[in-house]
Coordinates of C-alpha atoms in Angstrom, one line a residue:
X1 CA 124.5 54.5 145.4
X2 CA 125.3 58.0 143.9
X3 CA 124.2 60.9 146.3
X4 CA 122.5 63.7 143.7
X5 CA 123.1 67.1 144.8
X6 CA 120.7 68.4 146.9
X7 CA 121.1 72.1 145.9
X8 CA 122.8 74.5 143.6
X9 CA 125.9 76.1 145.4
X10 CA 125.4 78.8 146.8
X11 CA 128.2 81.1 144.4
X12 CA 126.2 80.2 141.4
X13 CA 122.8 81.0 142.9
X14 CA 124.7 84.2 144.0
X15 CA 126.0 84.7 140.5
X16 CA 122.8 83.9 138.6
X17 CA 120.9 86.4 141.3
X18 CA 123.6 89.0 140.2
X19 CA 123.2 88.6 136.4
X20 CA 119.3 88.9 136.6
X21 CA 119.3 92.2 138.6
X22 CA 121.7 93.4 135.8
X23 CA 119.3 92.6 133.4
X24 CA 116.7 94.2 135.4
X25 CA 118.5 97.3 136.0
X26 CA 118.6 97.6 132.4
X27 CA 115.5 97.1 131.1
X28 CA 112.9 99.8 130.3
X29 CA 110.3 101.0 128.6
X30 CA 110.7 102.9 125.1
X31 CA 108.0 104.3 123.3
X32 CA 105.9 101.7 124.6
X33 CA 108.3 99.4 123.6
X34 CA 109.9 96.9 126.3
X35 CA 114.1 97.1 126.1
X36 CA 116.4 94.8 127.4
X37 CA 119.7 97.6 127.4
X38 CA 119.2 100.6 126.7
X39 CA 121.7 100.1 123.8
X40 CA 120.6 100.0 120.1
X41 CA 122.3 99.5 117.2
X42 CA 122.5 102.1 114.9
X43 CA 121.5 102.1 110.8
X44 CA 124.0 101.1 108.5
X45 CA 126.3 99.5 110.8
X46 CA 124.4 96.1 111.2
X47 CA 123.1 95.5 108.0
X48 CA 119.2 94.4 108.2
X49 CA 119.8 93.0 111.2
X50 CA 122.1 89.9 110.2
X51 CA 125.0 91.1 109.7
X52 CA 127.5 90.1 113.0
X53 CA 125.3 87.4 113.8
X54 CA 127.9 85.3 111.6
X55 CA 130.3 86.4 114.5
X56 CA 131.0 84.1 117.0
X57 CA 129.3 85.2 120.6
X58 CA 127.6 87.8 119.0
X59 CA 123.8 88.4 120.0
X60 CA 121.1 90.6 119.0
X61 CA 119.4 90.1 122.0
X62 CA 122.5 92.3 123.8
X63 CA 120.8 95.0 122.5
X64 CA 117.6 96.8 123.6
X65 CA 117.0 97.3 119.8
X66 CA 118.6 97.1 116.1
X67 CA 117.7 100.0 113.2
X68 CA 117.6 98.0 110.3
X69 CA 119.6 99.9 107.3
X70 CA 118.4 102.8 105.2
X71 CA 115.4 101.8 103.3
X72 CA 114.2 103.8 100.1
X73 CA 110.9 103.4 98.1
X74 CA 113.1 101.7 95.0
X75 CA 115.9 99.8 95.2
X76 CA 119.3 102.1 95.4
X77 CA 123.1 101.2 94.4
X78 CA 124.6 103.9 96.6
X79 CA 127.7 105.9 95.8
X80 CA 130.6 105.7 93.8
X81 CA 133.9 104.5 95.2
X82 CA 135.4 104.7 97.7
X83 CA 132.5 105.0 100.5
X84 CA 134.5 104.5 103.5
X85 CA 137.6 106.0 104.9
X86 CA 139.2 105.8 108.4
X87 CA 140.5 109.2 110.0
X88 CA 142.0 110.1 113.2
X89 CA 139.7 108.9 115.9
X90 CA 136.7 108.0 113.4
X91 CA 135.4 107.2 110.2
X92 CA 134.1 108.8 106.9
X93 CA 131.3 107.4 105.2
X94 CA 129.7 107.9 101.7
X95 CA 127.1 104.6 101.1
X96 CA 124.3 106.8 99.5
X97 CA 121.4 104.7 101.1
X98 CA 122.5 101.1 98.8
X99 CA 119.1 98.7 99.3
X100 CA 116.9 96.5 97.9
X101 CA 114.0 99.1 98.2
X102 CA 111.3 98.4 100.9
X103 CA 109.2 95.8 98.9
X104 CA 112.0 93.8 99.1
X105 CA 112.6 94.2 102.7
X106 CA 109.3 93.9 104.1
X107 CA 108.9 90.6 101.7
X108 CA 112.2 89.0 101.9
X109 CA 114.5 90.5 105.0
X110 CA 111.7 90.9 108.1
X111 CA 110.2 87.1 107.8
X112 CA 114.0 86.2 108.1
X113 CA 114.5 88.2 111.4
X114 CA 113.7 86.7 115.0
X115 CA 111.6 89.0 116.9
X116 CA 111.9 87.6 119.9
X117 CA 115.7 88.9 119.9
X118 CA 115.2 92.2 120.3
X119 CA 113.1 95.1 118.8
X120 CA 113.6 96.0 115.4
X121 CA 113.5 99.6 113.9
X122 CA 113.5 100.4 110.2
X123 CA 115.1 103.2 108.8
X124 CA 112.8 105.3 106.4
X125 CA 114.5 107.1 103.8
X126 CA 113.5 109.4 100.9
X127 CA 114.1 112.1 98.2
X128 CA 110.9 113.6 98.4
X129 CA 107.9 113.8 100.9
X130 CA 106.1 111.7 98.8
X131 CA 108.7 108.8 99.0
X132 CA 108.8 109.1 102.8
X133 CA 105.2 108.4 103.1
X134 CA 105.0 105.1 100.3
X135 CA 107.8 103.7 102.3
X136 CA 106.4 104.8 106.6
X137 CA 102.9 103.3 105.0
X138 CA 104.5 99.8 103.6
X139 CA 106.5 99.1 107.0
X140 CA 103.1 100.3 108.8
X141 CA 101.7 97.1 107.4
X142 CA 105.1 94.7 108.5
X143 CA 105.7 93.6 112.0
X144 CA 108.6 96.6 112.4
X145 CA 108.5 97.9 116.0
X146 CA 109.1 101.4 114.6
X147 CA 110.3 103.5 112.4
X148 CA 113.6 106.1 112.6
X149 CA 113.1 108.9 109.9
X150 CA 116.4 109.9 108.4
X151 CA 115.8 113.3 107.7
X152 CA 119.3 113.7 106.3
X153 CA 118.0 112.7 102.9
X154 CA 118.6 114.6 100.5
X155 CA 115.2 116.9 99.2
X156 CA 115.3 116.8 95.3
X157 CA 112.8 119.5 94.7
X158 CA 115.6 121.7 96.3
X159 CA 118.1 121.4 94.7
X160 CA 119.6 118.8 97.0
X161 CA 119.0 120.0 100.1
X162 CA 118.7 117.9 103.2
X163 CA 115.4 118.0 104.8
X164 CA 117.0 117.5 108.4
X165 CA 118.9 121.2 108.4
X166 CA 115.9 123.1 108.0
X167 CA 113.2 122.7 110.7
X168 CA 110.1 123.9 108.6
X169 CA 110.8 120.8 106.4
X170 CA 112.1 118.7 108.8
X171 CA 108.1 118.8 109.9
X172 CA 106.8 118.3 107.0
X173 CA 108.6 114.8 106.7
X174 CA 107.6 113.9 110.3
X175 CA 103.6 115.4 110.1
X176 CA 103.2 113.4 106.9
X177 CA 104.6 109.7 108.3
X178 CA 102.7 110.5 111.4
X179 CA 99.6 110.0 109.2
X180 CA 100.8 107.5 107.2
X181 CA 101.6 105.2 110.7
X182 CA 100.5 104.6 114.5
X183 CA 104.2 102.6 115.0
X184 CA 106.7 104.7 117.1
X185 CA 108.4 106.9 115.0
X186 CA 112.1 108.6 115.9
X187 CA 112.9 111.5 113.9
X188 CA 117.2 111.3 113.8
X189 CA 118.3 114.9 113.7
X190 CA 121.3 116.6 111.4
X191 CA 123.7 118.1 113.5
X192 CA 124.5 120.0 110.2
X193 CA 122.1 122.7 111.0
X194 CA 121.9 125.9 112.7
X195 CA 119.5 125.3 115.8
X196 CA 119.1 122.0 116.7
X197 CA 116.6 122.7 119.6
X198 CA 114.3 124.0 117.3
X199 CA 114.7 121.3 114.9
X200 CA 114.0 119.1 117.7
X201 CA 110.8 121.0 119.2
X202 CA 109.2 121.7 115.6
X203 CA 109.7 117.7 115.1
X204 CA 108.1 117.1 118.6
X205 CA 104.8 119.3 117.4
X206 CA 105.1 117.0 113.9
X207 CA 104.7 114.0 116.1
X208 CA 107.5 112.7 117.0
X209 CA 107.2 110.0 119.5
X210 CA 111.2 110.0 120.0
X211 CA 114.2 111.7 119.0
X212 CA 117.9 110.1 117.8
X213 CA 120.6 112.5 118.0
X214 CA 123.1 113.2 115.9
X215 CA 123.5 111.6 112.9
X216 CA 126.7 112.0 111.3
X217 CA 128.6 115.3 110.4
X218 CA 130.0 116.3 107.6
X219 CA 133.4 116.1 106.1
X220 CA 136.2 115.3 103.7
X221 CA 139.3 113.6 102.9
X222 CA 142.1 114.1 100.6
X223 CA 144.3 112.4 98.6
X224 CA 147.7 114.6 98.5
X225 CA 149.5 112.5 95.8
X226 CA 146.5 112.9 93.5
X227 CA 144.8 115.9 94.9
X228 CA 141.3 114.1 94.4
X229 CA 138.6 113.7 97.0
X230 CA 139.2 110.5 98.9
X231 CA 135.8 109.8 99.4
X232 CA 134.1 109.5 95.5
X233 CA 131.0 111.3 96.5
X234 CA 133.8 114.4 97.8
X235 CA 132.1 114.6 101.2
X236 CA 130.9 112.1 103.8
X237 CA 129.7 111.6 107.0
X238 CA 132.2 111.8 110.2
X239 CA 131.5 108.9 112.6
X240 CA 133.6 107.4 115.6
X241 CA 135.1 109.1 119.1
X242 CA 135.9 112.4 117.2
X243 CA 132.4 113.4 117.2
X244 CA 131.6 112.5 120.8
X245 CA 131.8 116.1 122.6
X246 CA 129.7 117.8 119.9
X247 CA 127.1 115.2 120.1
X248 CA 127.3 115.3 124.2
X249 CA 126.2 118.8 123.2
X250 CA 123.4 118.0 121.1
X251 CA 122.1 115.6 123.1
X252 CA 121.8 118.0 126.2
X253 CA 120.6 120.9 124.2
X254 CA 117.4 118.7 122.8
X255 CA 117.5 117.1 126.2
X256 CA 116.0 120.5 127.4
X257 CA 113.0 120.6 124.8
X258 CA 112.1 116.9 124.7
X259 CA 111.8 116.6 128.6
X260 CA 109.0 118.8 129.1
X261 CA 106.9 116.3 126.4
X262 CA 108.3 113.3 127.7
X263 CA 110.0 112.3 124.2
X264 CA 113.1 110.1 124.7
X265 CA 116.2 110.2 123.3
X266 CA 118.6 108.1 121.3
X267 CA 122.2 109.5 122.1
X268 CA 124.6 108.9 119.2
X269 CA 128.3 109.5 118.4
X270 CA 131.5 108.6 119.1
X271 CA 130.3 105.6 122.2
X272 CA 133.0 103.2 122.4
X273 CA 132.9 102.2 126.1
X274 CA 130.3 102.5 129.3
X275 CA 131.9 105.5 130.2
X276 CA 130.5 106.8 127.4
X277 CA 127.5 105.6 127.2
X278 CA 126.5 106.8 130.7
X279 CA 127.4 110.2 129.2
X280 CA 124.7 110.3 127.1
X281 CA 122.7 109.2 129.8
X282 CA 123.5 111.7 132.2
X283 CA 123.0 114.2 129.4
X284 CA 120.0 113.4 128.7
X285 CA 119.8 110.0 126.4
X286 CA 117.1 107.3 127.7
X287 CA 119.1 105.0 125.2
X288 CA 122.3 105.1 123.7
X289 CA 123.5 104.3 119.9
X290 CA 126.6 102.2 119.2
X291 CA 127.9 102.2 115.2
X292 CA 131.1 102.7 114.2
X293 CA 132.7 101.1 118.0
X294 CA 131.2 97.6 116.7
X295 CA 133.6 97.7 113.0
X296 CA 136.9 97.0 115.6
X297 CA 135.1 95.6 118.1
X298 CA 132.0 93.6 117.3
X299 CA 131.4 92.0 121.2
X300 CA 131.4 95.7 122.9
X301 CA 127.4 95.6 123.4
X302 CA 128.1 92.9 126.5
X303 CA 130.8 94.7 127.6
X304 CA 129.1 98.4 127.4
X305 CA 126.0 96.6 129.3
X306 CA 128.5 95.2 132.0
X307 CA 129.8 98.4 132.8
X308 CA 126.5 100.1 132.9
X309 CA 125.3 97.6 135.4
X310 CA 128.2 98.1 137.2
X311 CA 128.0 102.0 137.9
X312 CA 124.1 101.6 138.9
X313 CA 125.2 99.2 141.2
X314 CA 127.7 101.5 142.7
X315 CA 125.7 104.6 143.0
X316 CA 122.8 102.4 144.5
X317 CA 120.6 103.0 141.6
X318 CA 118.0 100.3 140.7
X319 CA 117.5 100.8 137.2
X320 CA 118.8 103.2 134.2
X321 CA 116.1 104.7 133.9
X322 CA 117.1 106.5 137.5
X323 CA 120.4 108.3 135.8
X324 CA 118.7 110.2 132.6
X325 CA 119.2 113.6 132.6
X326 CA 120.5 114.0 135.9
X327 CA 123.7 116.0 134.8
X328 CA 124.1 118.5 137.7
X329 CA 123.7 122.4 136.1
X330 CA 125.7 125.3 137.3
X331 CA 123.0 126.8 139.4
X332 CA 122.5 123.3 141.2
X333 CA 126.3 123.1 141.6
X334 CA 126.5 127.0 143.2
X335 CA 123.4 125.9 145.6
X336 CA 125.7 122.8 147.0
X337 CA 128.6 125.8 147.5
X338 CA 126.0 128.2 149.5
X339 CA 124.7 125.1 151.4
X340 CA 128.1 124.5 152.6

């Protein structure tokens, strides 16, 4: 007669216990919202949520969330061609918001996604204040999680001007989809402007619930042999490691405005590895945003998390939520001199 194992041995049980406390150590709280990793995936480089699911080990659930892409009040075609361009250590990009519109998304994309994944966060776009409201007010009445407002759009009653650089309009966009939902909404902040922090506290006042910062900065490519833009729309926006330092920046500075209110922080730019990411944290981030890192590399989420885990783990720290903001100022560093 076969003798049926009595127990699991005891390296797996170890080796399950392990995994679990990882995930536990990196699951929190976002705007109400519960998080498995305090990585999300950030607009436009995941599609509507589908898009590296057709790769093989790939999972949305690796993530603490997915921002679905740009979504306008009418369907868009984007940009002419090219929209994409790789440069030393990042990427330019020229889309110009392509989508179906939101009808289209709320009706067709959402029923398609799995919420039981991961959280999903849609990306509200528009060319006026009016647009911003028709499309926050259609994904109030969807199953979204919440809403990102890209206040990078472009504002056609001046002349083109991006609502996100200017912090007068930048609260006009968030006060008016504050009425429009009660869904979490995360304002994504311009580093193309001149004061971020007060970009970030006039945005806070709008009601904001969160912040994601940056979003991409400007910049161009050319072609030498034909003297032409590279990118067709001229300019773009500069993704990838290159932007790292000056988002680290950002995300510090707004770090100091949003703490007081309690408003979290996406940190964004240039995260290709846990090292990285615990950056942001440290800077001030409750969450980080991966992008361009997943076009060469479309499995870095478990690897990001593993490393993560790892560090908390090594400085005896039970959960993520234990390392935001606790980068060590001058005037704590010259009180560890005097203290000997």
């Amino acid at each position: 007669m076969p003798v049926m194992p009595s127990a699991t041995p005891a390296g797996a049980a170890d080796s399950r216990a392990g995994a679990a406390a990882d995930r536990s150590a990196l699951r929190f709280s976002f705007c109400g919202l519960d998080f498995a990793s305090p990585i999300v995936l950030l607009s436009g480089c995941v599609g509507f949520g589908e898009e590296y699911t057709r790769v093989e080990g790939f999972s949305n659930r690796d993530a603490g969330a997915v921002v679905l892409k740009g979504t306008t009040g009418k369907p868009r075609l984007g940009n002419p061609p090219h929209r994409i361009y790789e440069t030393p250590a990042g990427m330019l990009n020229a889309i110009g918001l392509q989508n179906p519109g939101v009808e289209y998304v709320v009706s067709q994309v959402l029923p398609q996604l799995d919420f039981s994944e991961t959280r999903f966060i849609a990306n509200v776009c528009g060319s006026t204040l009016e647009e911003y409201v028709e499309v926050t007010r259609r994904f109030d009445q969807s199953p979204i999680d919440a809403m990102e407002i890209n206040i990078s759009c472009p504002n056609v009653r001046e002349g083109g001007v991006a609502f996100g650089n200017y912090p007068e309009m930048s609260a006009q966009v968030v006060a008016a989809c504050r009425r429009a939902t009660k869904k979490p909404l995360i304002t994504k902040l311009s580093p193309n402007q001149t004061d971020i922090r007060e970009n970030a506290r006039r945005c806070i006042e709008a009601g904001s619930d969160a912040l994601a910062v940056i979003n991409t900065i400007m910049g161009m490519a050319i072609d030498v042999h034909s003297r032409r833009p590279v990118i067709g729309n001229v300019q773009g926006g500069l993704s990838g490691p290159a932007i790292k330092p000056i988002a680290l920046l950002k995300v510090h500075q707004v770090y100091e405005v949003a703490r007081p209110h309690g408003v979290p922080i996406i940190g964004q730019g240039g995260i290709t590895t846990a090292h990285d990411a615990l950056e942001f944290i440290i800077a001030g981030a409750t969450a980080v945003g991966i992008g361009t890192a997943l076009f060469y590399e479309p499995l870095i989420c478990r690897t990001i998390n593993s490393g993560i885990a790892d560090y908390l783990r090594s400085e005896g720290l039970s959960n993520v939520t234990e390392l935001i903001g606790s980068l060590r100022s001058s005037a704590e560093l010259q009180d560890c001199a005097v203290s000997g």
